[in-house]
PDB file of C-alpha atoms and ligand atoms in Angstrom:
ATOM      1  CA  UNK A   1       0.000   0.000   0.000  1.00  0.00           C
ATOM      2  CA  UNK A   2       1.529   3.303  -1.141  1.00  0.00           C
ATOM      3  CA  UNK A   3       0.747   6.283   1.101  1.00  0.00           C
ATOM      4  CA  UNK A   4       1.065   9.881  -0.128  1.00  0.00           C
ATOM      5  CA  UNK A   5       1.459  12.388   2.741  1.00  0.00           C
ATOM      6  CA  UNK A   6       1.653  16.095   1.924  1.00  0.00           C
ATOM      7  CA  UNK A   7       2.539  18.895   4.354  1.00  0.00           C
ATOM      8  CA  UNK A   8       2.801  22.604   3.588  1.00  0.00           C
ATOM      9  CA  UNK A   9       6.456  22.843   4.499  1.00  0.00           C
ATOM     10  CA  UNK A  10       9.494  20.586   4.914  1.00  0.00           C
ATOM     11  CA  UNK A  11       9.592  21.146   8.703  1.00  0.00           C
ATOM     12  CA  UNK A  12       6.143  19.605   9.181  1.00  0.00           C
ATOM     13  CA  UNK A  13       7.162  16.825   6.831  1.00  0.00           C
ATOM     14  CA  UNK A  14      10.273  16.166   8.902  1.00  0.00           C
ATOM     15  CA  UNK A  15       8.129  15.763  12.018  1.00  0.00           C
ATOM     16  CA  UNK A  16       5.897  13.291  10.151  1.00  0.00           C
ATOM     17  CA  UNK A  17       8.970  11.385   8.949  1.00  0.00           C
ATOM     18  CA  UNK A  18      10.513  11.355  12.433  1.00  0.00           C
ATOM     19  CA  UNK A  19       7.285   9.938  13.858  1.00  0.00           C
ATOM     20  CA  UNK A  20       7.173   7.142  11.281  1.00  0.00           C
ATOM     21  CA  UNK A  21      10.853   6.348  11.833  1.00  0.00           C
ATOM     22  CA  UNK A  22      10.396   6.312  15.626  1.00  0.00           C
ATOM     23  CA  UNK A  23       7.328   4.049  15.467  1.00  0.00           C
ATOM     24  CA  UNK A  24       9.105   1.580  13.170  1.00  0.00           C
ATOM     25  CA  UNK A  25      12.239   1.678  15.302  1.00  0.00           C
ATOM     26  CA  UNK A  26      10.321   0.975  18.510  1.00  0.00           C
ATOM     27  CA  UNK A  27       8.449  -1.935  16.880  1.00  0.00           C
ATOM     28  CA  UNK A  28      11.583  -3.429  15.316  1.00  0.00           C
ATOM     29  CA  UNK A  29      13.587  -3.230  18.549  1.00  0.00           C
ATOM     30  CA  UNK A  30      10.761  -4.779  20.543  1.00  0.00           C
ATOM     31  CA  UNK A  31      10.335  -7.567  17.977  1.00  0.00           C
ATOM     32  CA  UNK A  32      13.921  -8.272  16.848  1.00  0.00           C
ATOM     33  CA  UNK A  33      16.158  -6.303  19.183  1.00  0.00           C
ATOM     34  CA  UNK A  34      17.555  -4.234  16.321  1.00  0.00           C
ATOM     35  CA  UNK A  35      16.456  -1.452  13.926  1.00  0.00           C
ATOM     36  CA  UNK A  36      18.347  -1.321  10.632  1.00  0.00           C
ATOM     37  CA  UNK A  37      17.930   2.175   9.175  1.00  0.00           C
ATOM     38  CA  UNK A  38      19.269   3.132   5.716  1.00  0.00           C
ATOM     39  CA  UNK A  39      19.957   6.845   5.280  1.00  0.00           C
ATOM     40  CA  UNK A  40      19.584   8.997   2.178  1.00  0.00           C
ATOM     41  CA  UNK A  41      22.173  11.450   0.958  1.00  0.00           C
ATOM     42  CA  UNK A  42      21.780  14.823  -0.721  1.00  0.00           C
ATOM     43  CA  UNK A  43      20.418  18.019   0.848  1.00  0.00           C
ATOM     44  CA  UNK A  44      16.724  17.290   1.526  1.00  0.00           C
ATOM     45  CA  UNK A  45      17.117  14.990   4.563  1.00  0.00           C
ATOM     46  CA  UNK A  46      19.607  17.277   6.388  1.00  0.00           C
ATOM     47  CA  UNK A  47      16.983  19.043   8.503  1.00  0.00           C
ATOM     48  CA  UNK A  48      15.324  15.719   9.336  1.00  0.00           C
ATOM     49  CA  UNK A  49      18.680  14.373  10.540  1.00  0.00           C
ATOM     50  CA  UNK A  50      19.204  17.505  12.624  1.00  0.00           C
ATOM     51  CA  UNK A  51      15.757  16.902  14.159  1.00  0.00           C
ATOM     52  CA  UNK A  52      16.674  13.292  15.013  1.00  0.00           C
ATOM     53  CA  UNK A  53      19.859  14.535  16.672  1.00  0.00           C
ATOM     54  CA  UNK A  54      18.220  17.175  18.872  1.00  0.00           C
ATOM     55  CA  UNK A  55      15.954  17.115  21.921  1.00  0.00           C
ATOM     56  CA  UNK A  56      13.277  16.117  22.573  1.00  0.00           C
ATOM     57  CA  UNK A  57      13.474  13.556  19.744  1.00  0.00           C
ATOM     58  CA  UNK A  58      17.085  12.416  20.269  1.00  0.00           C
ATOM     59  CA  UNK A  59      16.498  10.840  23.670  1.00  0.00           C
ATOM     60  CA  UNK A  60      13.345   9.030  22.508  1.00  0.00           C
ATOM     61  CA  UNK A  61      15.423   6.639  20.410  1.00  0.00           C
ATOM     62  CA  UNK A  62      17.239   3.548  21.748  1.00  0.00           C
ATOM     63  CA  UNK A  63      20.408   4.329  19.805  1.00  0.00           C
ATOM     64  CA  UNK A  64      22.282   1.280  21.118  1.00  0.00           C
ATOM     65  CA  UNK A  65      19.881  -0.971  19.156  1.00  0.00           C
ATOM     66  CA  UNK A  66      19.923   1.117  15.976  1.00  0.00           C
ATOM     67  CA  UNK A  67      22.248   0.290  13.054  1.00  0.00           C
ATOM     68  CA  UNK A  68      22.775   2.923  10.371  1.00  0.00           C
ATOM     69  CA  UNK A  69      23.589   2.297   6.723  1.00  0.00           C
ATOM     70  CA  UNK A  70      23.711   4.464   3.602  1.00  0.00           C
ATOM     71  CA  UNK A  71      21.566   3.920   0.518  1.00  0.00           C
ATOM     72  CA  UNK A  72      24.290   5.349  -1.660  1.00  0.00           C
ATOM     73  CA  UNK A  73      27.612   7.171  -1.490  1.00  0.00           C
ATOM     74  CA  UNK A  74      29.803   9.295  -3.654  1.00  0.00           C
ATOM     75  CA  UNK A  75      33.266   7.964  -4.561  1.00  0.00           C
ATOM     76  CA  UNK A  76      35.038  10.436  -2.290  1.00  0.00           C
ATOM     77  CA  UNK A  77      36.829  10.222   1.081  1.00  0.00           C
ATOM     78  CA  UNK A  78      34.650  10.165   4.212  1.00  0.00           C
ATOM     79  CA  UNK A  79      35.724  13.712   5.105  1.00  0.00           C
ATOM     80  CA  UNK A  80      35.058  15.137   1.624  1.00  0.00           C
ATOM     81  CA  UNK A  81      32.406  17.901   1.354  1.00  0.00           C
ATOM     82  CA  UNK A  82      30.429  15.708  -1.081  1.00  0.00           C
ATOM     83  CA  UNK A  83      30.415  12.652   1.199  1.00  0.00           C
ATOM     84  CA  UNK A  84      26.958  11.489   2.317  1.00  0.00           C
ATOM     85  CA  UNK A  85      28.611   9.996   5.388  1.00  0.00           C
ATOM     86  CA  UNK A  86      30.143  13.367   6.297  1.00  0.00           C
ATOM     87  CA  UNK A  87      26.771  15.109   5.757  1.00  0.00           C
ATOM     88  CA  UNK A  88      25.053  12.695   8.162  1.00  0.00           C
ATOM     89  CA  UNK A  89      27.908  12.861  10.671  1.00  0.00           C
ATOM     90  CA  UNK A  90      27.670  16.639  10.821  1.00  0.00           C
ATOM     91  CA  UNK A  91      23.843  16.678  10.795  1.00  0.00           C
ATOM     92  CA  UNK A  92      23.306  14.255  13.700  1.00  0.00           C
ATOM     93  CA  UNK A  93      25.846  11.457  14.167  1.00  0.00           C
ATOM     94  CA  UNK A  94      28.066  13.662  16.318  1.00  0.00           C
ATOM     95  CA  UNK A  95      25.084  14.417  18.579  1.00  0.00           C
ATOM     96  CA  UNK A  96      23.621  10.968  19.315  1.00  0.00           C
ATOM     97  CA  UNK A  97      24.933   8.206  21.638  1.00  0.00           C
ATOM     98  CA  UNK A  98      25.116   5.523  18.942  1.00  0.00           C
ATOM     99  CA  UNK A  99      27.931   2.960  19.265  1.00  0.00           C
ATOM    100  CA  UNK A 100      30.527   3.444  16.521  1.00  0.00           C
ATOM    101  CA  UNK A 101      30.158  -0.240  15.608  1.00  0.00           C
ATOM    102  CA  UNK A 102      26.512   0.447  14.735  1.00  0.00           C
ATOM    103  CA  UNK A 103      27.473   2.921  12.011  1.00  0.00           C
ATOM    104  CA  UNK A 104      28.118   1.108   8.734  1.00  0.00           C
ATOM    105  CA  UNK A 105      29.463   3.570   6.198  1.00  0.00           C
ATOM    106  CA  UNK A 106      30.589   2.642   2.685  1.00  0.00           C
ATOM    107  CA  UNK A 107      34.391   2.603   3.030  1.00  0.00           C
ATOM    108  CA  UNK A 108      35.213   4.397  -0.198  1.00  0.00           C
ATOM    109  CA  UNK A 109      38.909   4.553   0.740  1.00  0.00           C
ATOM    110  CA  UNK A 110      39.155   0.807   0.007  1.00  0.00           C
ATOM    111  CA  UNK A 111      38.477   1.405  -3.688  1.00  0.00           C
ATOM    112  CA  UNK A 112      35.243   0.394  -5.491  1.00  0.00           C
ATOM    113  CA  UNK A 113      35.543  -3.405  -5.514  1.00  0.00           C
ATOM    114  CA  UNK A 114      36.769  -3.793  -1.919  1.00  0.00           C
ATOM    115  CA  UNK A 115      34.361  -1.140  -0.629  1.00  0.00           C
ATOM    116  CA  UNK A 116      31.431  -3.033  -2.203  1.00  0.00           C
ATOM    117  CA  UNK A 117      32.622  -6.324  -0.676  1.00  0.00           C
ATOM    118  CA  UNK A 118      33.195  -4.788   2.748  1.00  0.00           C
ATOM    119  CA  UNK A 119      29.801  -3.070   2.781  1.00  0.00           C
ATOM    120  CA  UNK A 120      28.010  -6.209   1.620  1.00  0.00           C
ATOM    121  CA  UNK A 121      29.722  -8.133   4.420  1.00  0.00           C
ATOM    122  CA  UNK A 122      28.872  -5.527   7.069  1.00  0.00           C
ATOM    123  CA  UNK A 123      25.202  -5.678   6.037  1.00  0.00           C
ATOM    124  CA  UNK A 124      25.107  -9.486   6.070  1.00  0.00           C
ATOM    125  CA  UNK A 125      26.986  -9.726   9.357  1.00  0.00           C
ATOM    126  CA  UNK A 126      24.684  -7.218  11.059  1.00  0.00           C
ATOM    127  CA  UNK A 127      21.586  -9.066   9.873  1.00  0.00           C
ATOM    128  CA  UNK A 128      22.949 -12.584  10.078  1.00  0.00           C
ATOM    129  CA  UNK A 129      22.171 -13.374   6.449  1.00  0.00           C
ATOM    130  CA  UNK A 130      24.442 -15.474   4.231  1.00  0.00           C
ATOM    131  CA  UNK A 131      24.626 -16.684   0.654  1.00  0.00           C
ATOM    132  CA  UNK A 132      22.062 -15.539  -1.850  1.00  0.00           C
ATOM    133  CA  UNK A 133      19.476 -14.387   0.697  1.00  0.00           C
ATOM    134  CA  UNK A 134      18.794 -10.671   0.268  1.00  0.00           C
ATOM    135  CA  UNK A 135      19.139  -8.582   3.446  1.00  0.00           C
ATOM    136  CA  UNK A 136      15.886  -7.050   4.703  1.00  0.00           C
ATOM    137  CA  UNK A 137      16.375  -3.595   6.181  1.00  0.00           C
ATOM    138  CA  UNK A 138      13.736  -2.219   8.521  1.00  0.00           C
ATOM    139  CA  UNK A 139      13.500   1.240   6.992  1.00  0.00           C
ATOM    140  CA  UNK A 140      15.107   3.139   4.133  1.00  0.00           C
ATOM    141  CA  UNK A 141      14.899   6.898   3.613  1.00  0.00           C
ATOM    142  CA  UNK A 142      15.129   7.926  -0.051  1.00  0.00           C
ATOM    143  CA  UNK A 143      15.336  11.236  -1.872  1.00  0.00           C
ATOM    144  CA  UNK A 144      14.232  11.949  -5.432  1.00  0.00           C
ATOM    145  CA  UNK A 145      16.250  13.747  -8.060  1.00  0.00           C
ATOM    146  CA  UNK A 146      14.481  16.049 -10.537  1.00  0.00           C
ATOM    147  CA  UNK A 147      15.484  13.484 -13.214  1.00  0.00           C
ATOM    148  CA  UNK A 148      13.673  10.719 -11.292  1.00  0.00           C
ATOM    149  CA  UNK A 149      16.752   9.051  -9.826  1.00  0.00           C
ATOM    150  CA  UNK A 150      16.799   7.777  -6.276  1.00  0.00           C
ATOM    151  CA  UNK A 151      19.800   6.626  -4.265  1.00  0.00           C
ATOM    152  CA  UNK A 152      22.294   6.451  -7.144  1.00  0.00           C
ATOM    153  CA  UNK A 153      19.909   4.663  -9.487  1.00  0.00           C
ATOM    154  CA  UNK A 154      20.018   7.030 -12.446  1.00  0.00           C
ATOM    155  CA  UNK A 155      17.974   6.948 -15.675  1.00  0.00           C
ATOM    156  CA  UNK A 156      19.108   4.647 -18.495  1.00  0.00           C
ATOM    157  CA  UNK A 157      21.822   2.999 -16.426  1.00  0.00           C
ATOM    158  CA  UNK A 158      22.624  -0.730 -16.408  1.00  0.00           C
ATOM    159  CA  UNK A 159      22.518  -0.751 -12.609  1.00  0.00           C
ATOM    160  CA  UNK A 160      18.701  -0.578 -12.806  1.00  0.00           C
ATOM    161  CA  UNK A 161      18.675  -4.199 -13.959  1.00  0.00           C
ATOM    162  CA  UNK A 162      21.352  -5.576 -11.623  1.00  0.00           C
ATOM    163  CA  UNK A 163      19.256  -7.957  -9.563  1.00  0.00           C
ATOM    164  CA  UNK A 164      21.982 -10.279  -8.245  1.00  0.00           C
ATOM    165  CA  UNK A 165      23.772  -7.692  -6.152  1.00  0.00           C
ATOM    166  CA  UNK A 166      23.053  -5.913  -2.885  1.00  0.00           C
ATOM    167  CA  UNK A 167      25.388  -2.950  -3.486  1.00  0.00           C
ATOM    168  CA  UNK A 168      27.161  -1.917  -6.670  1.00  0.00           C
ATOM    169  CA  UNK A 169      29.709   0.687  -7.722  1.00  0.00           C
ATOM    170  CA  UNK A 170      29.120   2.180 -11.144  1.00  0.00           C
ATOM    171  CA  UNK A 171      30.054   5.136 -13.342  1.00  0.00           C
ATOM    172  CA  UNK A 172      27.084   7.474 -13.695  1.00  0.00           C
ATOM    173  CA  UNK A 173      27.196   8.866 -17.235  1.00  0.00           C
ATOM    174  CA  UNK A 174      25.000  11.899 -16.458  1.00  0.00           C
ATOM    175  CA  UNK A 175      27.461  13.225 -13.881  1.00  0.00           C
ATOM    176  CA  UNK A 176      30.593  11.426 -15.128  1.00  0.00           C
ATOM    177  CA  UNK A 177      31.312  10.210 -11.602  1.00  0.00           C
ATOM    178  CA  UNK A 178      31.419   6.839  -9.887  1.00  0.00           C
ATOM    179  CA  UNK A 179      28.761   6.193  -7.278  1.00  0.00           C
ATOM    180  CA  UNK A 180      27.929   3.370  -4.841  1.00  0.00           C
ATOM    181  CA  UNK A 181      24.278   2.391  -4.569  1.00  0.00           C
ATOM    182  CA  UNK A 182      22.010  -0.236  -3.082  1.00  0.00           C
ATOM    183  CA  UNK A 183      20.231  -2.078  -5.862  1.00  0.00           C
ATOM    184  CA  UNK A 184      16.521  -2.128  -6.648  1.00  0.00           C
ATOM    185  CA  UNK A 185      15.839  -5.608  -5.184  1.00  0.00           C
ATOM    186  CA  UNK A 186      17.693  -4.710  -1.998  1.00  0.00           C
ATOM    187  CA  UNK A 187      15.667  -1.524  -1.543  1.00  0.00           C
ATOM    188  CA  UNK A 188      12.420  -3.307  -2.426  1.00  0.00           C
ATOM    189  CA  UNK A 189      13.114  -5.948   0.236  1.00  0.00           C
ATOM    190  CA  UNK A 190      12.917  -3.278   2.940  1.00  0.00           C
ATOM    191  CA  UNK A 191      10.013  -3.325   5.433  1.00  0.00           C
ATOM    192  CA  UNK A 192       9.340   0.441   5.245  1.00  0.00           C
ATOM    193  CA  UNK A 193      10.362   2.751   2.386  1.00  0.00           C
ATOM    194  CA  UNK A 194      10.100   6.523   2.890  1.00  0.00           C
ATOM    195  CA  UNK A 195      10.597   9.029   0.089  1.00  0.00           C
ATOM    196  CA  UNK A 196      11.221  12.553   1.413  1.00  0.00           C
ATOM    197  CA  UNK A 197      10.624  15.028  -1.435  1.00  0.00           C
ATOM    198  CA  UNK A 198      10.738  18.810  -1.188  1.00  0.00           C
ATOM    199  CA  UNK A 199      10.740  21.785  -3.566  1.00  0.00           C
ATOM    200  CA  UNK A 200       9.002  22.875  -6.786  1.00  0.00           C
ATOM    201  CA  UNK A 201      11.885  21.527  -8.866  1.00  0.00           C
ATOM    202  CA  UNK A 202      10.825  18.000  -7.857  1.00  0.00           C
ATOM    203  CA  UNK A 203       7.123  18.388  -8.812  1.00  0.00           C
ATOM    204  CA  UNK A 204       7.406  16.882 -12.303  1.00  0.00           C
ATOM    205  CA  UNK A 205       9.574  13.956 -11.177  1.00  0.00           C
ATOM    206  CA  UNK A 206       7.220  13.307  -8.243  1.00  0.00           C
ATOM    207  CA  UNK A 207       4.217  13.246 -10.600  1.00  0.00           C
ATOM    208  CA  UNK A 208       5.995  10.988 -13.138  1.00  0.00           C
ATOM    209  CA  UNK A 209       7.173   8.569 -10.457  1.00  0.00           C
ATOM    210  CA  UNK A 210       3.986   8.418  -8.381  1.00  0.00           C
ATOM    211  CA  UNK A 211       1.178   8.886 -10.924  1.00  0.00           C
ATOM    212  CA  UNK A 212       2.792   8.989 -14.374  1.00  0.00           C
ATOM    213  CA  UNK A 213       2.806   6.282 -17.052  1.00  0.00           C
ATOM    214  CA  UNK A 214       5.196   3.368 -16.416  1.00  0.00           C
ATOM    215  CA  UNK A 215       8.609   4.311 -17.796  1.00  0.00           C
ATOM    216  CA  UNK A 216      11.113   3.072 -15.185  1.00  0.00           C
ATOM    217  CA  UNK A 217      14.156   3.449 -17.393  1.00  0.00           C
ATOM    218  CA  UNK A 218      13.362   7.159 -17.662  1.00  0.00           C
ATOM    219  CA  UNK A 219      12.040   7.549 -14.077  1.00  0.00           C
ATOM    220  CA  UNK A 220      13.981   4.925 -12.032  1.00  0.00           C
ATOM    221  CA  UNK A 221      12.221   5.677  -8.727  1.00  0.00           C
ATOM    222  CA  UNK A 222       9.168   3.966 -10.309  1.00  0.00           C
ATOM    223  CA  UNK A 223      11.083   0.712  -9.729  1.00  0.00           C
ATOM    224  CA  UNK A 224      10.854   1.220  -5.966  1.00  0.00           C
ATOM    225  CA  UNK A 225       7.929  -0.918  -4.841  1.00  0.00           C
ATOM    226  CA  UNK A 226       8.247  -2.906  -1.589  1.00  0.00           C
ATOM    227  CA  UNK A 227       8.069  -6.664  -2.202  1.00  0.00           C
ATOM    228  CA  UNK A 228       6.494  -7.138   1.232  1.00  0.00           C
ATOM    229  CA  UNK A 229       6.326  -3.850   3.068  1.00  0.00           C
ATOM    230  CA  UNK A 230       5.031  -0.285   3.073  1.00  0.00           C
ATOM    231  CA  UNK A 231       5.866   2.735   0.902  1.00  0.00           C
ATOM    232  CA  UNK A 232       5.405   6.364   1.942  1.00  0.00           C
ATOM    233  CA  UNK A 233       5.810   9.368  -0.327  1.00  0.00           C
ATOM    234  CA  UNK A 234       6.306  12.365   1.978  1.00  0.00           C
ATOM    235  CA  UNK A 235       6.103  15.607  -0.011  1.00  0.00           C
ATOM    236  CA  UNK A 236       5.863  19.275   0.742  1.00  0.00           C
ATOM    237  CA  UNK A 237       3.159  21.325  -1.025  1.00  0.00           C
ATOM    238  CA  UNK A 238       5.559  22.512  -3.756  1.00  0.00           C
ATOM    239  CA  UNK A 239       6.822  19.032  -4.641  1.00  0.00           C
ATOM    240  CA  UNK A 240       3.231  17.699  -4.662  1.00  0.00           C
ATOM    241  CA  UNK A 241       2.081  20.503  -6.995  1.00  0.00           C
ATOM    242  CA  UNK A 242       1.269  18.240  -9.979  1.00  0.00           C
ATOM    243  CA  UNK A 243      -0.218  15.298  -8.075  1.00  0.00           C
ATOM    244  CA  UNK A 244      -3.899  14.407  -8.221  1.00  0.00           C
ATOM    245  CA  UNK A 245      -4.608  14.132  -4.497  1.00  0.00           C
ATOM    246  CA  UNK A 246      -8.340  13.372  -4.662  1.00  0.00           C
TER     247      UNK A 246
HETATM  248  C1  6PG B 301      22.675  11.535  -3.227  1.00  0.00           C
HETATM  249  C2  6PG B 301      21.317  10.975  -2.896  1.00  0.00           C
HETATM  250  C3  6PG B 301      20.389  11.238  -4.032  1.00  0.00           C
HETATM  251  C4  6PG B 301      19.460  12.332  -3.543  1.00  0.00           C
HETATM  252  C5  6PG B 301      18.729  12.972  -4.691  1.00  0.00           C
HETATM  253  C6  6PG B 301      17.969  14.201  -4.186  1.00  0.00           C
HETATM  254  O1  6PG B 301      23.685  10.890  -2.939  1.00  0.00           O
HETATM  255  O2  6PG B 301      22.682  12.678  -3.727  1.00  0.00           O
HETATM  256  O3  6PG B 301      21.300   9.758  -2.434  1.00  0.00           O
HETATM  257  O4  6PG B 301      19.636  10.145  -4.465  1.00  0.00           O
HETATM  258  O5  6PG B 301      18.536  11.769  -2.609  1.00  0.00           O
HETATM  259  O6  6PG B 301      19.694  13.381  -5.644  1.00  0.00           O
HETATM  260  O7  6PG B 301      18.942  15.109  -3.696  1.00  0.00           O
HETATM  261  P1  6PG B 301      18.522  16.438  -2.917  1.00  0.00           P
HETATM  262  O8  6PG B 301      17.838  15.998  -1.664  1.00  0.00           O
HETATM  263  O9  6PG B 301      19.825  17.137  -2.648  1.00  0.00           O
HETATM  264  O10 6PG B 301      17.597  17.201  -3.835  1.00  0.00           O
END
């Protein structure tokens, strides 16, 4: 069941997202003793992360049972201005009492092949899955590019059809840069998928992805459909401008 939630401004949306994340975290920890949370990169989620790292929300979470992962990463050092890890670290990681061993960044310094192997292993080890079984994260936060990409799943790229991998490193033609990204089947195996979409520049992509004709090669976020889970599209009024919300 896909749920479309629209709030006037990003701040209200962040509170809605934080509530969903908290509820799923509490349920997962009660049920399985762990909450595996995949973070999005880019600019949109920054204020949400700052909210998670400040009172009164910060102390609501049982950080010792929460494991953080990244849905994608740029091929840059962890302290580079473009690093998604660095963005998250500055936005809230430095402010929450999460054990360092619960933070599973993509170790770009190892080089693409070894970084992919190491990340795959850290995911499997955390979840206790082996072999061909796909890991099942509890919640993934995703952004949406104005070209319809999500994570680093860009239009017309071969990675959209890579179904045998959990995480891949690939050269993104549109930006001429290498990126690391979770694959479509890995994302779709997640229990709860949250898109956080803000700004008028995202309105067309949001319409195409959520209500437009099927064209996943052109609008890759259309491929994101939970195999056995829930999907939320959280949009501010500007990003929802072209949606039929009747
Ligand atoms: C990244 C993200 C990417 C992002 C979209 C939207 O590494 O940049 O994972 O998928 O979510 O590009 O980015 P903004 O939130 O900055 O608009």
